[in-house]
């Protein structure tokens, strides 16, 4: 995973950039499935206004949904941008992804405020 023209130094990711990265990733709905490193990379790309070179589709989606420029590292370019929503497996209610969502590649992303059932992430159509 590379960012153009940047000497990577993870200690230099500012809290403000991380906050912005979380805001951007929450807005696109990708945040719950991003690792700490993913969020760091996103924060650097946003903070430095860099071109994000990655094949990680969630990173690409989050960054390009914010107007960022992404380039594929290997696979062919995708141009689709989508958004994710929290979807209740019980009552079916959909909600936006909050910035303080628990993040994990595997576990569920919380439970429903209304009925307590597990929430999952579902792709939703862009406005
Ligand atoms: Zn529910």
GROMACS .gro file of N, CA and C and ligand atoms in nm:
model
  382
    1UNK      N    1   0.085  -0.120   0.000
    1UNK     CA    2   0.000   0.000   0.000
    1UNK      C    3   0.089   0.125   0.000
    2UNK      N    4   0.066   0.211  -0.093
    2UNK     CA    5   0.154   0.326  -0.109
    2UNK      C    6   0.075   0.456  -0.120
    3UNK      N    7   0.134   0.560  -0.075
    3UNK     CA    8   0.079   0.692  -0.103
    3UNK      C    9   0.184   0.771  -0.179
    4UNK      N   10   0.143   0.825  -0.293
    4UNK     CA   11   0.237   0.897  -0.379
    4UNK      C   12   0.309   1.008  -0.304
    5UNK      N   13   0.436   1.022  -0.330
    5UNK     CA   14   0.515   1.138  -0.291
    5UNK      C   15   0.525   1.157  -0.140
    6UNK      N   16   0.489   1.057  -0.063
    6UNK     CA   17   0.489   1.076   0.082
    6UNK      C   18   0.589   0.982   0.147
    7UNK      N   19   0.674   1.035   0.231
    7UNK     CA   20   0.756   0.952   0.317
    7UNK      C   21   0.669   0.914   0.436
    8UNK      N   22   0.635   0.788   0.445
    8UNK     CA   23   0.542   0.748   0.549
    8UNK      C   24   0.608   0.753   0.687
    9UNK      N   25   0.542   0.814   0.778
    9UNK     CA   26   0.584   0.814   0.917
    9UNK      C   27   0.458   0.812   1.000
   10UNK      N   28   0.422   0.696   1.049
   10UNK     CA   29   0.290   0.679   1.112
   10UNK      C   30   0.273   0.770   1.232
   11UNK      N   31   0.384   0.806   1.297
   11UNK     CA   32   0.369   0.887   1.418
   11UNK      C   33   0.323   1.029   1.387
   12UNK      N   34   0.329   1.066   1.259
   12UNK     CA   35   0.294   1.203   1.222
   12UNK      C   36   0.149   1.221   1.178
   13UNK      N   37   0.069   1.116   1.193
   13UNK     CA   38  -0.073   1.131   1.162
   13UNK      C   39  -0.138   1.210   1.275
   14UNK      N   40  -0.184   1.329   1.244
   14UNK     CA   41  -0.236   1.415   1.351
   14UNK      C   42  -0.376   1.370   1.391
   15UNK      N   43  -0.413   1.398   1.516
   15UNK     CA   44  -0.549   1.365   1.560
   15UNK      C   45  -0.655   1.431   1.473
   16UNK      N   46  -0.627   1.551   1.423
   16UNK     CA   47  -0.724   1.619   1.338
   16UNK      C   48  -0.746   1.542   1.208
   17UNK      N   49  -0.635   1.492   1.152
   17UNK     CA   50  -0.648   1.414   1.028
   17UNK      C   51  -0.723   1.283   1.055
   18UNK      N   52  -0.693   1.221   1.168
   18UNK     CA   53  -0.762   1.096   1.202
   18UNK      C   54  -0.911   1.121   1.221
   19UNK      N   55  -0.943   1.232   1.283
   19UNK     CA   56  -1.084   1.267   1.302
   19UNK      C   57  -1.154   1.288   1.169
   20UNK      N   58  -1.084   1.355   1.078
   20UNK     CA   59  -1.140   1.378   0.945
   20UNK      C   60  -1.157   1.245   0.870
   21UNK      N   61  -1.059   1.157   0.884
   21UNK     CA   62  -1.067   1.025   0.819
   21UNK      C   63  -1.187   0.947   0.871
   22UNK      N   64  -1.208   0.952   1.002
   22UNK     CA   65  -1.322   0.881   1.059
   22UNK      C   66  -1.453   0.941   1.010
   23UNK      N   67  -1.456   1.075   0.998
   23UNK     CA   68  -1.576   1.140   0.950
   23UNK      C   69  -1.606   1.097   0.806
   24UNK      N   70  -1.503   1.098   0.723
   24UNK     CA   71  -1.519   1.062   0.581
   24UNK      C   72  -1.562   0.916   0.568
   25UNK      N   73  -1.496   0.828   0.643
   25UNK     CA   74  -1.527   0.685   0.632
   25UNK      C   75  -1.665   0.653   0.689
   26UNK      N   76  -1.706   0.728   0.791
   26UNK     CA   77  -1.840   0.708   0.846
   26UNK      C   78  -1.943   0.754   0.745
   27UNK      N   79  -1.914   0.864   0.676
   27UNK     CA   80  -2.009   0.919   0.579
   27UNK      C   81  -2.033   0.822   0.465
   28UNK      N   82  -1.929   0.752   0.421
   28UNK     CA   83  -1.945   0.655   0.313
   28UNK      C   84  -1.989   0.520   0.367
   29UNK      N   85  -1.980   0.502   0.499
   29UNK     CA   86  -2.022   0.378   0.562
   29UNK      C   87  -1.915   0.271   0.567
   30UNK      N   88  -1.794   0.304   0.524
   30UNK     CA   89  -1.687   0.206   0.521
   30UNK      C   90  -1.617   0.189   0.656
   31UNK      N   91  -1.637   0.282   0.747
   31UNK     CA   92  -1.560   0.286   0.871
   31UNK      C   93  -1.560   0.156   0.952
   32UNK      N   94  -1.674   0.089   0.969
   32UNK     CA   95  -1.673  -0.030   1.057
   32UNK      C   96  -1.578  -0.140   1.012
   33UNK      N   97  -1.546  -0.145   0.885
   33UNK     CA   98  -1.461  -0.252   0.834
   33UNK      C   99  -1.318  -0.207   0.805
   34UNK      N  100  -1.285  -0.086   0.842
   34UNK     CA  101  -1.148  -0.039   0.823
   34UNK      C  102  -1.065  -0.070   0.947
   35UNK      N  103  -0.943  -0.116   0.928
   35UNK     CA  104  -0.853  -0.140   1.040
   35UNK      C  105  -0.791  -0.007   1.084
   36UNK      N  106  -0.720  -0.009   1.197
   36UNK     CA  107  -0.651   0.111   1.242
   36UNK      C  108  -0.554   0.161   1.135
   37UNK      N  109  -0.483   0.067   1.071
   37UNK     CA  110  -0.388   0.106   0.967
   37UNK      C  111  -0.462   0.168   0.848
   38UNK      N  112  -0.575   0.110   0.813
   38UNK     CA  113  -0.654   0.167   0.703
   38UNK      C  114  -0.692   0.312   0.734
   39UNK      N  115  -0.735   0.337   0.857
   39UNK     CA  116  -0.777   0.472   0.895
   39UNK      C  117  -0.657   0.567   0.893
   40UNK      N  118  -0.540   0.515   0.936
   40UNK     CA  119  -0.418   0.596   0.928
   40UNK      C  120  -0.386   0.635   0.785
   41UNK      N  121  -0.395   0.538   0.694
   41UNK     CA  122  -0.366   0.564   0.553
   41UNK      C  123  -0.465   0.666   0.498
   42UNK      N  124  -0.591   0.647   0.530
   42UNK     CA  125  -0.692   0.741   0.484
   42UNK      C  126  -0.665   0.881   0.539
   43UNK      N  127  -0.628   0.889   0.666
   43UNK     CA  128  -0.599   1.018   0.729
   43UNK      C  129  -0.483   1.089   0.659
   44UNK      N  130  -0.379   1.012   0.626
   44UNK     CA  131  -0.264   1.070   0.556
   44UNK      C  132  -0.304   1.120   0.418
   45UNK      N  133  -0.380   1.038   0.347
   45UNK     CA  134  -0.420   1.075   0.211
   45UNK      C  135  -0.503   1.203   0.212
   46UNK      N  136  -0.593   1.213   0.311
   46UNK     CA  137  -0.677   1.332   0.322
   46UNK      C  138  -0.594   1.453   0.367
   47UNK      N  139  -0.515   1.432   0.472
   47UNK     CA  140  -0.440   1.543   0.529
   47UNK      C  141  -0.337   1.601   0.435
   48UNK      N  142  -0.278   1.514   0.352
   48UNK     CA  143  -0.174   1.558   0.259
   48UNK      C  144  -0.227   1.584   0.120
   49UNK      N  145  -0.360   1.563   0.103
   49UNK     CA  146  -0.420   1.579  -0.028
   49UNK      C  147  -0.344   1.495  -0.132
   50UNK      N  148  -0.313   1.373  -0.093
   50UNK     CA  149  -0.232   1.285  -0.176
   50UNK      C  150  -0.321   1.196  -0.263
   51UNK      N  151  -0.259   1.139  -0.364
   51UNK     CA  152  -0.327   1.035  -0.442
   51UNK      C  153  -0.314   0.903  -0.366
   52UNK      N  154  -0.426   0.839  -0.343
   52UNK     CA  155  -0.426   0.713  -0.270
   52UNK      C  156  -0.408   0.598  -0.368
   53UNK      N  157  -0.299   0.525  -0.351
   53UNK     CA  158  -0.271   0.412  -0.440
   53UNK      C  159  -0.293   0.284  -0.361
   54UNK      N  160  -0.405   0.220  -0.384
   54UNK     CA  161  -0.439   0.100  -0.308
   54UNK      C  162  -0.542   0.019  -0.384
   55UNK      N  163  -0.543  -0.110  -0.359
   55UNK     CA  164  -0.648  -0.195  -0.413
   55UNK      C  165  -0.753  -0.229  -0.308
   56UNK      N  166  -0.740  -0.170  -0.190
   56UNK     CA  167  -0.838  -0.194  -0.085
   56UNK      C  168  -0.966  -0.121  -0.122
   57UNK      N  169  -1.071  -0.197  -0.152
   57UNK     CA  170  -1.188  -0.133  -0.210
   57UNK      C  171  -1.261  -0.043  -0.111
   58UNK      N  172  -1.248  -0.076   0.018
   58UNK     CA  173  -1.315   0.012   0.116
   58UNK      C  174  -1.242   0.145   0.131
   59UNK      N  175  -1.110   0.137   0.132
   59UNK     CA  176  -1.031   0.261   0.137
   59UNK      C  177  -1.059   0.346   0.014
   60UNK      N  178  -1.057   0.280  -0.102
   60UNK     CA  179  -1.082   0.352  -0.227
   60UNK      C  180  -1.218   0.419  -0.224
   61UNK      N  181  -1.317   0.343  -0.178
   61UNK     CA  182  -1.453   0.396  -0.176
   61UNK      C  183  -1.466   0.516  -0.082
   62UNK      N  184  -1.409   0.501   0.039
   62UNK     CA  185  -1.420   0.609   0.137
   62UNK      C  186  -1.350   0.735   0.085
   63UNK      N  187  -1.230   0.717   0.029
   63UNK     CA  188  -1.152   0.834  -0.014
   63UNK      C  189  -1.216   0.901  -0.135
   64UNK      N  190  -1.257   0.820  -0.234
   64UNK     CA  191  -1.314   0.882  -0.354
   64UNK      C  192  -1.452   0.941  -0.327
   65UNK      N  193  -1.523   0.889  -0.227
   65UNK     CA  194  -1.653   0.948  -0.194
   65UNK      C  195  -1.636   1.088  -0.138
   66UNK      N  196  -1.517   1.117  -0.088
   66UNK     CA  197  -1.485   1.249  -0.034
   66UNK      C  198  -1.418   1.338  -0.139
   67UNK      N  199  -1.415   1.290  -0.264
   67UNK     CA  200  -1.354   1.370  -0.370
   67UNK      C  201  -1.207   1.345  -0.388
   68UNK      N  202  -1.152   1.247  -0.317
   68UNK     CA  203  -1.010   1.215  -0.328
   68UNK      C  204  -0.979   1.141  -0.456
   69UNK      N  205  -0.852   1.148  -0.499
   69UNK     CA  206  -0.810   1.082  -0.621
   69UNK      C  207  -0.744   0.949  -0.585
   70UNK      N  208  -0.795   0.840  -0.641
   70UNK     CA  209  -0.740   0.709  -0.613
   70UNK      C  210  -0.683   0.647  -0.739
   71UNK      N  211  -0.581   0.568  -0.722
   71UNK     CA  212  -0.526   0.491  -0.834
   71UNK      C  213  -0.509   0.347  -0.789
   72UNK      N  214  -0.541   0.256  -0.880
   72UNK     CA  215  -0.526   0.115  -0.848
   72UNK      C  216  -0.379   0.078  -0.846
   73UNK      N  217  -0.342  -0.006  -0.750
   73UNK     CA  218  -0.205  -0.053  -0.744
   73UNK      C  219  -0.184  -0.168  -0.842
   74UNK      N  220  -0.290  -0.244  -0.867
   74UNK     CA  221  -0.273  -0.359  -0.955
   74UNK      C  222  -0.396  -0.386  -1.040
   75UNK      N  223  -0.506  -0.407  -0.976
   75UNK     CA  224  -0.626  -0.448  -1.048
   75UNK      C  225  -0.682  -0.331  -1.129
   76UNK      N  226  -0.770  -0.363  -1.219
   76UNK     CA  227  -0.823  -0.259  -1.306
   76UNK      C  228  -0.910  -0.162  -1.227
   77UNK      N  229  -0.917  -0.045  -1.278
   77UNK     CA  230  -0.982   0.065  -1.208
   77UNK      C  231  -1.133   0.044  -1.197
   78UNK      N  232  -1.186   0.072  -1.082
   78UNK     CA  233  -1.331   0.073  -1.068
   78UNK      C  234  -1.374   0.217  -1.045
   79UNK      N  235  -1.486   0.251  -1.100
   79UNK     CA  236  -1.531   0.389  -1.089
   79UNK      C  237  -1.655   0.402  -1.002
   80UNK      N  238  -1.713   0.289  -0.965
   80UNK     CA  239  -1.835   0.298  -0.885
   80UNK      C  240  -1.803   0.341  -0.742
   81UNK      N  241  -1.884   0.429  -0.690
   81UNK     CA  242  -1.875   0.468  -0.550
   81UNK      C  243  -2.009   0.435  -0.487
   82UNK      N  244  -2.004   0.377  -0.369
   82UNK     CA  245  -2.128   0.340  -0.304
   82UNK      C  246  -2.123   0.381  -0.159
   83UNK      N  247  -2.233   0.362  -0.092
   83UNK     CA  248  -2.238   0.394   0.050
   83UNK      C  249  -2.292   0.274   0.125
   84UNK      N  250  -2.256   0.266   0.251
   84UNK     CA  251  -2.305   0.158   0.336
   84UNK      C  252  -2.400   0.216   0.441
   85UNK      N  253  -2.494   0.133   0.482
   85UNK     CA  254  -2.584   0.171   0.589
   85UNK      C  255  -2.590   0.058   0.691
   86UNK      N  256  -2.621   0.094   0.815
   86UNK     CA  257  -2.645  -0.007   0.917
   86UNK      C  258  -2.786  -0.062   0.893
   87UNK      N  259  -2.796  -0.195   0.892
   87UNK     CA  260  -2.925  -0.259   0.865
   87UNK      C  261  -2.955  -0.358   0.977
   88UNK      N  262  -3.070  -0.343   1.039
   88UNK     CA  263  -3.108  -0.431   1.150
   88UNK      C  264  -3.157  -0.564   1.096
   89UNK      N  265  -3.102  -0.675   1.149
   89UNK     CA  266  -3.144  -0.808   1.104
   89UNK      C  267  -3.278  -0.847   1.166
   90UNK      N  268  -3.323  -0.770   1.265
   90UNK     CA  269  -3.451  -0.800   1.329
   90UNK      C  270  -3.564  -0.722   1.266
   91UNK      N  271  -3.570  -0.592   1.294
   91UNK     CA  272  -3.684  -0.512   1.250
   91UNK      C  273  -3.660  -0.446   1.115
   92UNK      N  274  -3.537  -0.456   1.062
   92UNK     CA  275  -3.514  -0.408   0.926
   92UNK      C  276  -3.489  -0.259   0.912
   93UNK      N  277  -3.480  -0.188   1.023
   93UNK     CA  278  -3.459  -0.043   1.014
   93UNK      C  279  -3.317  -0.016   0.963
   94UNK      N  280  -3.305   0.088   0.881
   94UNK     CA  281  -3.173   0.128   0.829
   94UNK      C  282  -3.132   0.260   0.891
   95UNK      N  283  -3.004   0.273   0.921
   95UNK     CA  284  -2.955   0.399   0.975
   95UNK      C  285  -2.817   0.426   0.920
   96UNK      N  286  -2.775   0.550   0.930
   96UNK     CA  287  -2.642   0.587   0.885
   96UNK      C  288  -2.536   0.529   0.978
   97UNK      N  289  -2.416   0.517   0.928
   97UNK     CA  290  -2.305   0.465   1.009
   97UNK      C  291  -2.251   0.577   1.096
   98UNK      N  292  -2.251   0.560   1.229
   98UNK     CA  293  -2.199   0.664   1.318
   98UNK      C  294  -2.047   0.664   1.322
   99UNK      N  295  -1.990   0.778   1.359
   99UNK     CA  296  -1.843   0.789   1.361
   99UNK      C  297  -1.781   0.705   1.472
  100UNK      N  298  -1.859   0.671   1.575
  100UNK     CA  299  -1.803   0.593   1.686
  100UNK      C  300  -1.842   0.446   1.674
  101UNK      N  301  -1.872   0.401   1.552
  101UNK     CA  302  -1.911   0.262   1.530
  101UNK      C  303  -1.797   0.168   1.569
  102UNK      N  304  -1.829   0.053   1.630
  102UNK     CA  305  -1.722  -0.044   1.657
  102UNK      C  306  -1.666  -0.096   1.525
  103UNK      N  307  -1.533  -0.109   1.518
  103UNK     CA  308  -1.472  -0.149   1.391
  103UNK      C  309  -1.415  -0.289   1.401
  104UNK      N  310  -1.449  -0.372   1.306
  104UNK     CA  311  -1.400  -0.509   1.301
  104UNK      C  312  -1.425  -0.565   1.164
  105UNK      N  313  -1.336  -0.654   1.121
  105UNK     CA  314  -1.357  -0.718   0.992
  105UNK      C  315  -1.460  -0.829   1.002
  106UNK      N  316  -1.484  -0.878   1.121
  106UNK     CA  317  -1.569  -0.997   1.134
  106UNK      C  318  -1.693  -0.975   1.220
  107UNK      N  319  -1.673  -0.916   1.335
  107UNK     CA  320  -1.784  -0.910   1.429
  107UNK      C  321  -1.896  -0.822   1.377
  108UNK      N  322  -2.010  -0.834   1.440
  108UNK     CA  323  -2.119  -0.746   1.398
  108UNK      C  324  -2.087  -0.603   1.442
  109UNK      N  325  -2.164  -0.510   1.393
  109UNK     CA  326  -2.129  -0.369   1.411
  109UNK      C  327  -2.220  -0.300   1.512
  110UNK      N  328  -2.276  -0.377   1.604
  110UNK     CA  329  -2.358  -0.318   1.707
  110UNK      C  330  -2.495  -0.382   1.709
  111UNK      N  331  -2.581  -0.327   1.793
  111UNK     CA  332  -2.716  -0.382   1.801
  111UNK      C  333  -2.818  -0.270   1.786
  112UNK      N  334  -2.935  -0.309   1.746
  112UNK     CA  335  -3.042  -0.214   1.710
  112UNK      C  336  -3.094  -0.140   1.832
  113UNK      N  337  -3.109  -0.008   1.820
  113UNK     CA  338  -3.165   0.073   1.928
  113UNK      C  339  -3.309   0.034   1.957
  114UNK      N  340  -3.379  -0.009   1.854
  114UNK     CA  341  -3.521  -0.038   1.870
  114UNK      C  342  -3.547  -0.176   1.929
  115UNK      N  343  -3.483  -0.279   1.867
  115UNK     CA  344  -3.521  -0.416   1.903
  115UNK      C  345  -3.405  -0.498   1.956
  116UNK      N  346  -3.282  -0.446   1.951
  116UNK     CA  347  -3.170  -0.517   2.010
  116UNK      C  348  -3.108  -0.623   1.922
  117UNK      N  349  -3.161  -0.642   1.801
  117UNK     CA  350  -3.104  -0.742   1.711
  117UNK      C  351  -2.970  -0.693   1.656
  118UNK      N  352  -2.885  -0.787   1.610
  118UNK     CA  353  -2.757  -0.747   1.552
  118UNK      C  354  -2.775  -0.661   1.427
  119UNK      N  355  -2.685  -0.563   1.412
  119UNK     CA  356  -2.685  -0.480   1.292
  119UNK      C  357  -2.580  -0.534   1.195
  120UNK      N  358  -2.612  -0.527   1.068
  120UNK     CA  359  -2.514  -0.561   0.965
  120UNK      C  360  -2.499  -0.442   0.873
  121UNK      N  361  -2.395  -0.448   0.789
  121UNK     CA  362  -2.373  -0.342   0.691
  121UNK      C  363  -2.431  -0.384   0.556
  122UNK      N  364  -2.507  -0.295   0.497
  122UNK     CA  365  -2.560  -0.321   0.364
  122UNK      C  366  -2.528  -0.205   0.274
  123UNK      N  367  -2.504  -0.238   0.150
  123UNK     CA  368  -2.476  -0.133   0.052
  123UNK      C  369  -2.607  -0.059   0.022
  124UNK      N  370  -2.598   0.072   0.018
  124UNK     CA  371  -2.717   0.148  -0.019
  124UNK      C  372  -2.684   0.235  -0.140
  125UNK      N  373  -2.786   0.272  -0.210
  125UNK     CA  374  -2.764   0.354  -0.330
  125UNK      C  375  -2.727   0.495  -0.290
  126UNK      N  376  -2.633   0.553  -0.367
  126UNK     CA  377  -2.595   0.693  -0.341
  126UNK      C  378  -2.710   0.785  -0.374
  127UNK      N  379  -2.718   0.892  -0.296
  127UNK     CA  380  -2.819   0.994  -0.319
  127UNK      C  381  -2.802   1.051  -0.459
  128LIG    ZN1  382  -3.414  -0.361   1.501
   0.00000   0.00000   0.00000
